């Protein structure tokens, strides 16, 4: 396919990128890995007059650990995250999520920042970031801003960012204890596809097996990814037994308020609403048993 | 028009391209390397797969200008000194191709896979090539071919370590 | 120059190249990126084409204004349908009146009949510029209500797809064999079922491509296209262009998969030919995937209303079915898919009472065309689904019920009620072998374990049949005015003056490995190695032999192609031996060719082929008196076919490959998603020229069939827009979605072909049908049944919900 013509600018630094974006802010898009932007441009569904290539900004690449959080540069590719040494230990949900994204080629080019900035409920990161209560750092002409994962996406394909503002870093809070359990369950019609249902959850349990912190994000159902607040309330302070699990489905379905539900040829809205309950039960059950056994593994388990 | 310079199959090349020109079109039309193919509009099929700085990439989902200064390996550059790469040999021996249209992309993805994971399970092989569609073989013999290279430990990465980013 | 090799005749015949797993000769260019596909062709001064298409399923074209589009930089010319058809005669179609009133040019003139139908040809300096111009083309349409299903299209008062044809039911025939009333009167049970065969496509990875160069000096059009049946389509193209077929130089280079669909790109050849002549530049058009999905050719879509009469012991007494075919907007090859039930209407079974009431209905959708196992797997679906349901009703094992109905090997050749002459085979052995390979008993236990663990699970079996090739006399049953009959293929084999061996055949392969198979056949006959035989790749009408039937379709290579090559090689061999006999002073019957040397049983020194070739071409005075110079034979093989027996019976294929497939299907009740845990198939395609290639074809069938069952579905919305128009939504499966295959084969040589081969490659749909049967096996314990061929998770989940509510 053949995109429309555009003006191409290659940013040499973060400052330069913001300047280029500002100068063209009427009709501009930053280009990171291009795994969302270019397919849309090829189908001529998205044709910015100017594209600012931010792909080479090394200051936005890489992962480092801080006292409070793991900080991931927005331009870090999904492959770099997958292969990073940080994932297995304290951040199991990151690994569980990134494994599910697309295919090798898509992960090699696509960036975590681009994925989040695309604000697509059916991609894997938004629900996970909500579950993790991540913070997003952005930078624009007016300086730096910090966003909650919950409020970053304001409507489908639209974030809280201004056109000349860039997402620079993602901060994933460090878990409080070692008894973390996590699971990212993605329902897809075919391997590597955009999801038709995502439940992403991280739980921490105390030594009695009660959930002390709970984060549950839901994607690919509502038109934007949402927090399953009712589910979190249900689980908080409780051990997850069969009775509790049986209630998970309904609480998840309560997460969407009056929001439109996605519907397409792969999965109509009633199907998505129907199966998300089952997916949530499976996800919570898996995350909980992982947390519980991690707790037990530390010798202070139930 | 934008001036670009890159290394393709070990050789320096230059081009003067419209920014919107996709890398696959630059490779096929401007450089005349027609090994990589186009099979879809939506980045699903992987027929266009090349190695970009040592990693598999769908060249239909990149503008040529983005590749400026980078190193590209296409299927045409995989055999060295007239000798087939072990994966090429294995595709041949295992009848892992029929029409051959997916093959260049499929082999490049397999290179990426075995570079990262020299001993993949069958499931890992299938995942490793899940960005590449084949409509002829039902994948059975492709999986077999890749697995045979892994099992006999004859894989050599065509990418110099320093070429990776 | 006599060689010293000597050998006895018995030893000599053990070369055995036919039947060897010989690695493919064509591979090397593909694995090194040196294949030559049509889109790789670039000519000096070439311009590029984009096709503007209708956004509506049904509309009048009120006005096309080119002004803005012509102003786009790089545009060379824009030609509307109305302008182009001035130069054309309509494309041929098979149907008699009233459909023959339709003037089909492959481009709309004043009315569009499906979303995606071409309306204008845009020529520009680059494809990018052509697409820019396309966006600026102003077209006013007046929308009309579309016809979107066969069932609505068939109703009185439905809007008409073709305003000059008084009904959308453009073909209707009832075929009756035997005594249905009697059969159903005697039935112990009757299985009545509405079944739906879903629309899908084998979607080759390489889209359609056409390059045309017009040479005004000679009035020659050179056409490079990935048409899989160039010799056949050449005539239609010439006719439409009002020129002669011999002035079209048709080249099909390497083709990236065809599966039937690439029969159907000839309308674009015509459009590009006209445009190329007008702009006096070579033109290239490369279809995008979206264009391929919305506007190339789709597989057929059928609603069946069927009933099967069965005896108490599970014997099929009769089958009665209405079949409503949704044909899309134009009848190009159609109604062949609708008609093709006739090739093996009763499958592998002995029943004699059959009624098929066939309706071909035009709709405002992409035209239906050939698609791997064209119309044949559909008949298998009908028979195998009903039989399976019958087994369950009678409490019989699905294998057992099939055993009770098979035509046995002792009955072969067996004439079916429609006049098909089954060419041998051991059907019972095939199904037993697949059961053995998959350990049927264990598989059932595994199914039961899955069920205990909370999954839905089912085991399904099915037979499939692949009737090939096409006896074109079958066209007479569709249109009595048709004068065609039989079919043929051409090949030549040549040994040049230096002893180099070449061969060519008209089959125009698309990944089938004909260069290898042909080399093996020639090597076998001429006593050389396949490496010594150069087989011309691809197809070029100026270098390759051909007949009007040439091409690779209907699984015909192993019959027509192989027989033609074999025949030509045998004649070259005979001539070689005659000349050698003369030189050696031997009797021909004492001679053989071994490792490139003609040897005698009498242990005399042999004479090399090279030496014979030198004599034959260059030392003519030394040739035997009556011998013509040269070692070159061009042979046309006539597949032995007869005319129809009457107006509804005949043997319309020569060989009947068959297979038995078995799957274990697991369904997640929470999501409705199916997964194939195990799949096996055993196929009998007679003697195999290259078992490795045969196996590859079977793998390919499995990929397509399982993909169609679980992933692939062409769905239109209520306005006639195709919703699955890219590989993002049309779910061609990845390696991770498909299992590994447990394949096997048995060999009973065909009774009717020179090499004992049967056509194969298309497969008969057995794996797909086995999936549907497995789903039923999973659902019936819960009192539910399935009616489709597509295992849609959404549908399945809805069924499961009704189960859990019960
Ligand atoms: C075949 C295929 C399959 C896929 N499957 C999956 C899947 O299974 N799961 C999944 O999660 N994703 C999937 N994706 C999507 C892919 O992971 C994301 O599109 C990708 O990660 C987005 O990142 P990018 O760097 O490519 O963004 P780009 O395409 O470059 O940009 C996306 C958008 O974000 C903007 N943008 C990018 N970076 C920034 C920034 N730093 N600040 C502000 N705005 C920015 C761009 O302007 C653009 O609007 C798939 C994509 C393809 C092509
Ligand atoms: S052409 Fe299909 S992924 Fe690039
Ligand atoms: S070999 Fe034809 S698409 Fe893979």
Tab-separated table of C-alpha atoms in Angstrom, chain B residues 17-158:
chain	number	residue	atom	x	y	z
B	17	UNK	CA	13.780	8.874	-1.822
B	18	UNK	CA	10.439	10.427	-1.155
B	19	UNK	CA	9.963	10.197	2.613
B	20	UNK	CA	6.797	8.170	2.128
B	21	UNK	CA	8.543	5.462	0.164
B	22	UNK	CA	8.363	2.223	2.088
B	23	UNK	CA	11.599	0.396	2.721
B	24	UNK	CA	10.313	-2.650	0.837
B	25	UNK	CA	9.743	-0.519	-2.256
B	26	UNK	CA	13.196	0.991	-1.938
B	27	UNK	CA	14.745	-2.471	-1.668
B	28	UNK	CA	12.727	-3.987	-4.498
B	29	UNK	CA	12.348	-1.113	-6.920
B	30	UNK	CA	15.378	1.103	-6.313
B	31	UNK	CA	17.935	-1.522	-5.353
B	32	UNK	CA	16.449	-4.258	-7.528
B	33	UNK	CA	16.625	-6.804	-4.717
B	34	UNK	CA	13.394	-8.654	-5.357
B	35	UNK	CA	13.927	-11.454	-2.863
B	36	UNK	CA	11.784	-9.808	-0.181
B	37	UNK	CA	8.133	-9.812	-1.264
B	38	UNK	CA	4.882	-8.074	-0.495
B	39	UNK	CA	1.942	-10.201	0.582
B	40	UNK	CA	-0.320	-7.924	2.568
B	41	UNK	CA	-1.326	-4.372	3.410
B	42	UNK	CA	-1.453	-4.693	7.168
B	43	UNK	CA	1.946	-5.919	8.364
B	44	UNK	CA	0.648	-9.408	8.960
B	45	UNK	CA	2.355	-11.657	6.426
B	46	UNK	CA	6.103	-11.172	6.903
B	47	UNK	CA	6.912	-11.815	3.218
B	48	UNK	CA	8.917	-8.585	3.319
B	49	UNK	CA	11.055	-9.603	6.303
B	50	UNK	CA	14.696	-8.525	6.293
B	51	UNK	CA	17.274	-8.156	9.024
B	52	UNK	CA	17.672	-4.600	10.181
B	53	UNK	CA	20.760	-4.143	12.313
B	54	UNK	CA	20.648	-7.868	12.883
B	55	UNK	CA	17.011	-8.174	13.843
B	56	UNK	CA	14.027	-9.323	11.805
B	57	UNK	CA	11.874	-6.462	10.601
B	58	UNK	CA	8.946	-6.113	8.230
B	59	UNK	CA	10.313	-3.804	5.589
B	60	UNK	CA	6.796	-2.878	4.480
B	61	UNK	CA	6.253	-1.251	7.856
B	62	UNK	CA	9.120	1.191	7.657
B	63	UNK	CA	9.868	4.198	5.578
B	64	UNK	CA	13.153	3.955	3.725
B	65	UNK	CA	14.271	7.171	5.399
B	66	UNK	CA	14.053	5.476	8.785
B	67	UNK	CA	16.699	2.997	7.702
B	68	UNK	CA	19.210	5.713	6.885
B	69	UNK	CA	22.583	4.703	8.295
B	70	UNK	CA	21.468	1.225	9.189
B	71	UNK	CA	22.608	-2.180	8.095
B	72	UNK	CA	20.253	-4.399	6.135
B	73	UNK	CA	20.533	-8.034	5.257
B	74	UNK	CA	18.128	-9.435	2.696
B	75	UNK	CA	17.802	-13.052	1.612
B	76	UNK	CA	20.139	-12.259	-1.270
B	77	UNK	CA	22.945	-11.617	1.183
B	78	UNK	CA	22.525	-14.702	3.310
B	79	UNK	CA	24.584	-17.227	1.373
B	80	UNK	CA	28.286	-16.565	1.806
B	81	UNK	CA	30.999	-17.351	-0.720
B	82	UNK	CA	28.465	-19.099	-2.878
B	83	UNK	CA	27.611	-21.466	-0.054
B	84	UNK	CA	24.045	-21.750	1.129
B	85	UNK	CA	23.333	-20.808	4.715
B	86	UNK	CA	22.402	-23.872	6.810
B	87	UNK	CA	18.810	-22.631	7.001
B	88	UNK	CA	18.603	-22.313	3.239
B	89	UNK	CA	20.017	-25.796	2.892
B	90	UNK	CA	17.540	-27.141	5.437
B	91	UNK	CA	14.557	-25.525	3.720
B	92	UNK	CA	15.657	-27.258	0.542
B	93	UNK	CA	16.265	-30.646	2.109
B	94	UNK	CA	13.060	-30.652	4.119
B	95	UNK	CA	10.800	-29.439	1.317
B	96	UNK	CA	9.951	-26.402	3.408
B	97	UNK	CA	8.827	-24.389	0.412
B	98	UNK	CA	6.402	-24.821	-2.391
B	99	UNK	CA	5.751	-21.609	-4.305
B	100	UNK	CA	8.681	-19.943	-2.568
B	101	UNK	CA	6.933	-16.618	-2.119
B	102	UNK	CA	7.028	-16.642	1.672
B	103	UNK	CA	10.432	-18.289	1.785
B	104	UNK	CA	12.792	-15.294	1.825
B	105	UNK	CA	10.899	-13.708	4.717
B	106	UNK	CA	10.444	-17.008	6.476
B	107	UNK	CA	14.162	-17.736	6.366
B	108	UNK	CA	15.055	-14.284	7.676
B	109	UNK	CA	12.703	-14.734	10.628
B	110	UNK	CA	14.253	-18.113	11.282
B	111	UNK	CA	17.662	-16.460	11.354
B	112	UNK	CA	16.428	-14.064	14.020
B	113	UNK	CA	14.916	-16.945	15.968
B	114	UNK	CA	17.996	-19.144	16.011
B	115	UNK	CA	20.268	-16.176	16.720
B	116	UNK	CA	18.364	-15.616	19.936
B	117	UNK	CA	17.419	-19.117	20.809
B	118	UNK	CA	19.699	-21.823	19.454
B	119	UNK	CA	17.641	-24.659	20.965
B	120	UNK	CA	14.004	-23.818	20.464
B	121	UNK	CA	11.154	-26.204	21.217
B	122	UNK	CA	8.607	-26.872	18.499
B	123	UNK	CA	6.304	-24.370	20.143
B	124	UNK	CA	9.040	-21.755	20.220
B	125	UNK	CA	9.775	-22.336	16.550
B	126	UNK	CA	6.130	-21.881	15.682
B	127	UNK	CA	5.996	-18.695	17.738
B	128	UNK	CA	9.218	-17.485	16.183
B	129	UNK	CA	7.746	-17.600	12.703
B	130	UNK	CA	4.247	-16.501	13.673
B	131	UNK	CA	4.850	-13.159	11.974
B	132	UNK	CA	5.218	-14.946	8.652
B	133	UNK	CA	2.331	-16.445	6.761
B	134	UNK	CA	2.727	-19.330	4.377
B	135	UNK	CA	-0.242	-20.425	2.312
B	136	UNK	CA	1.317	-23.477	0.685
B	137	UNK	CA	3.077	-25.700	3.176
B	138	UNK	CA	0.811	-25.681	6.203
B	139	UNK	CA	4.107	-24.912	8.041
B	140	UNK	CA	4.826	-28.531	8.863
B	141	UNK	CA	8.050	-28.825	6.891
B	142	UNK	CA	9.146	-25.295	7.723
B	143	UNK	CA	9.095	-26.194	11.390
B	144	UNK	CA	10.948	-29.372	10.568
B	145	UNK	CA	13.621	-27.504	8.619
B	146	UNK	CA	14.298	-24.992	11.369
B	147	UNK	CA	14.315	-27.694	13.976
B	148	UNK	CA	16.820	-29.749	11.972
B	149	UNK	CA	19.262	-26.840	11.886
B	150	UNK	CA	18.886	-26.271	15.611
B	151	UNK	CA	19.304	-29.932	16.450
B	152	UNK	CA	22.437	-30.359	14.413
B	153	UNK	CA	23.995	-27.170	15.843
B	154	UNK	CA	25.020	-25.913	12.436
B	155	UNK	CA	23.446	-22.509	12.702
B	156	UNK	CA	25.777	-19.598	12.177
B	157	UNK	CA	24.566	-16.082	12.680
B	158	UNK	CA	25.115	-14.013	9.569
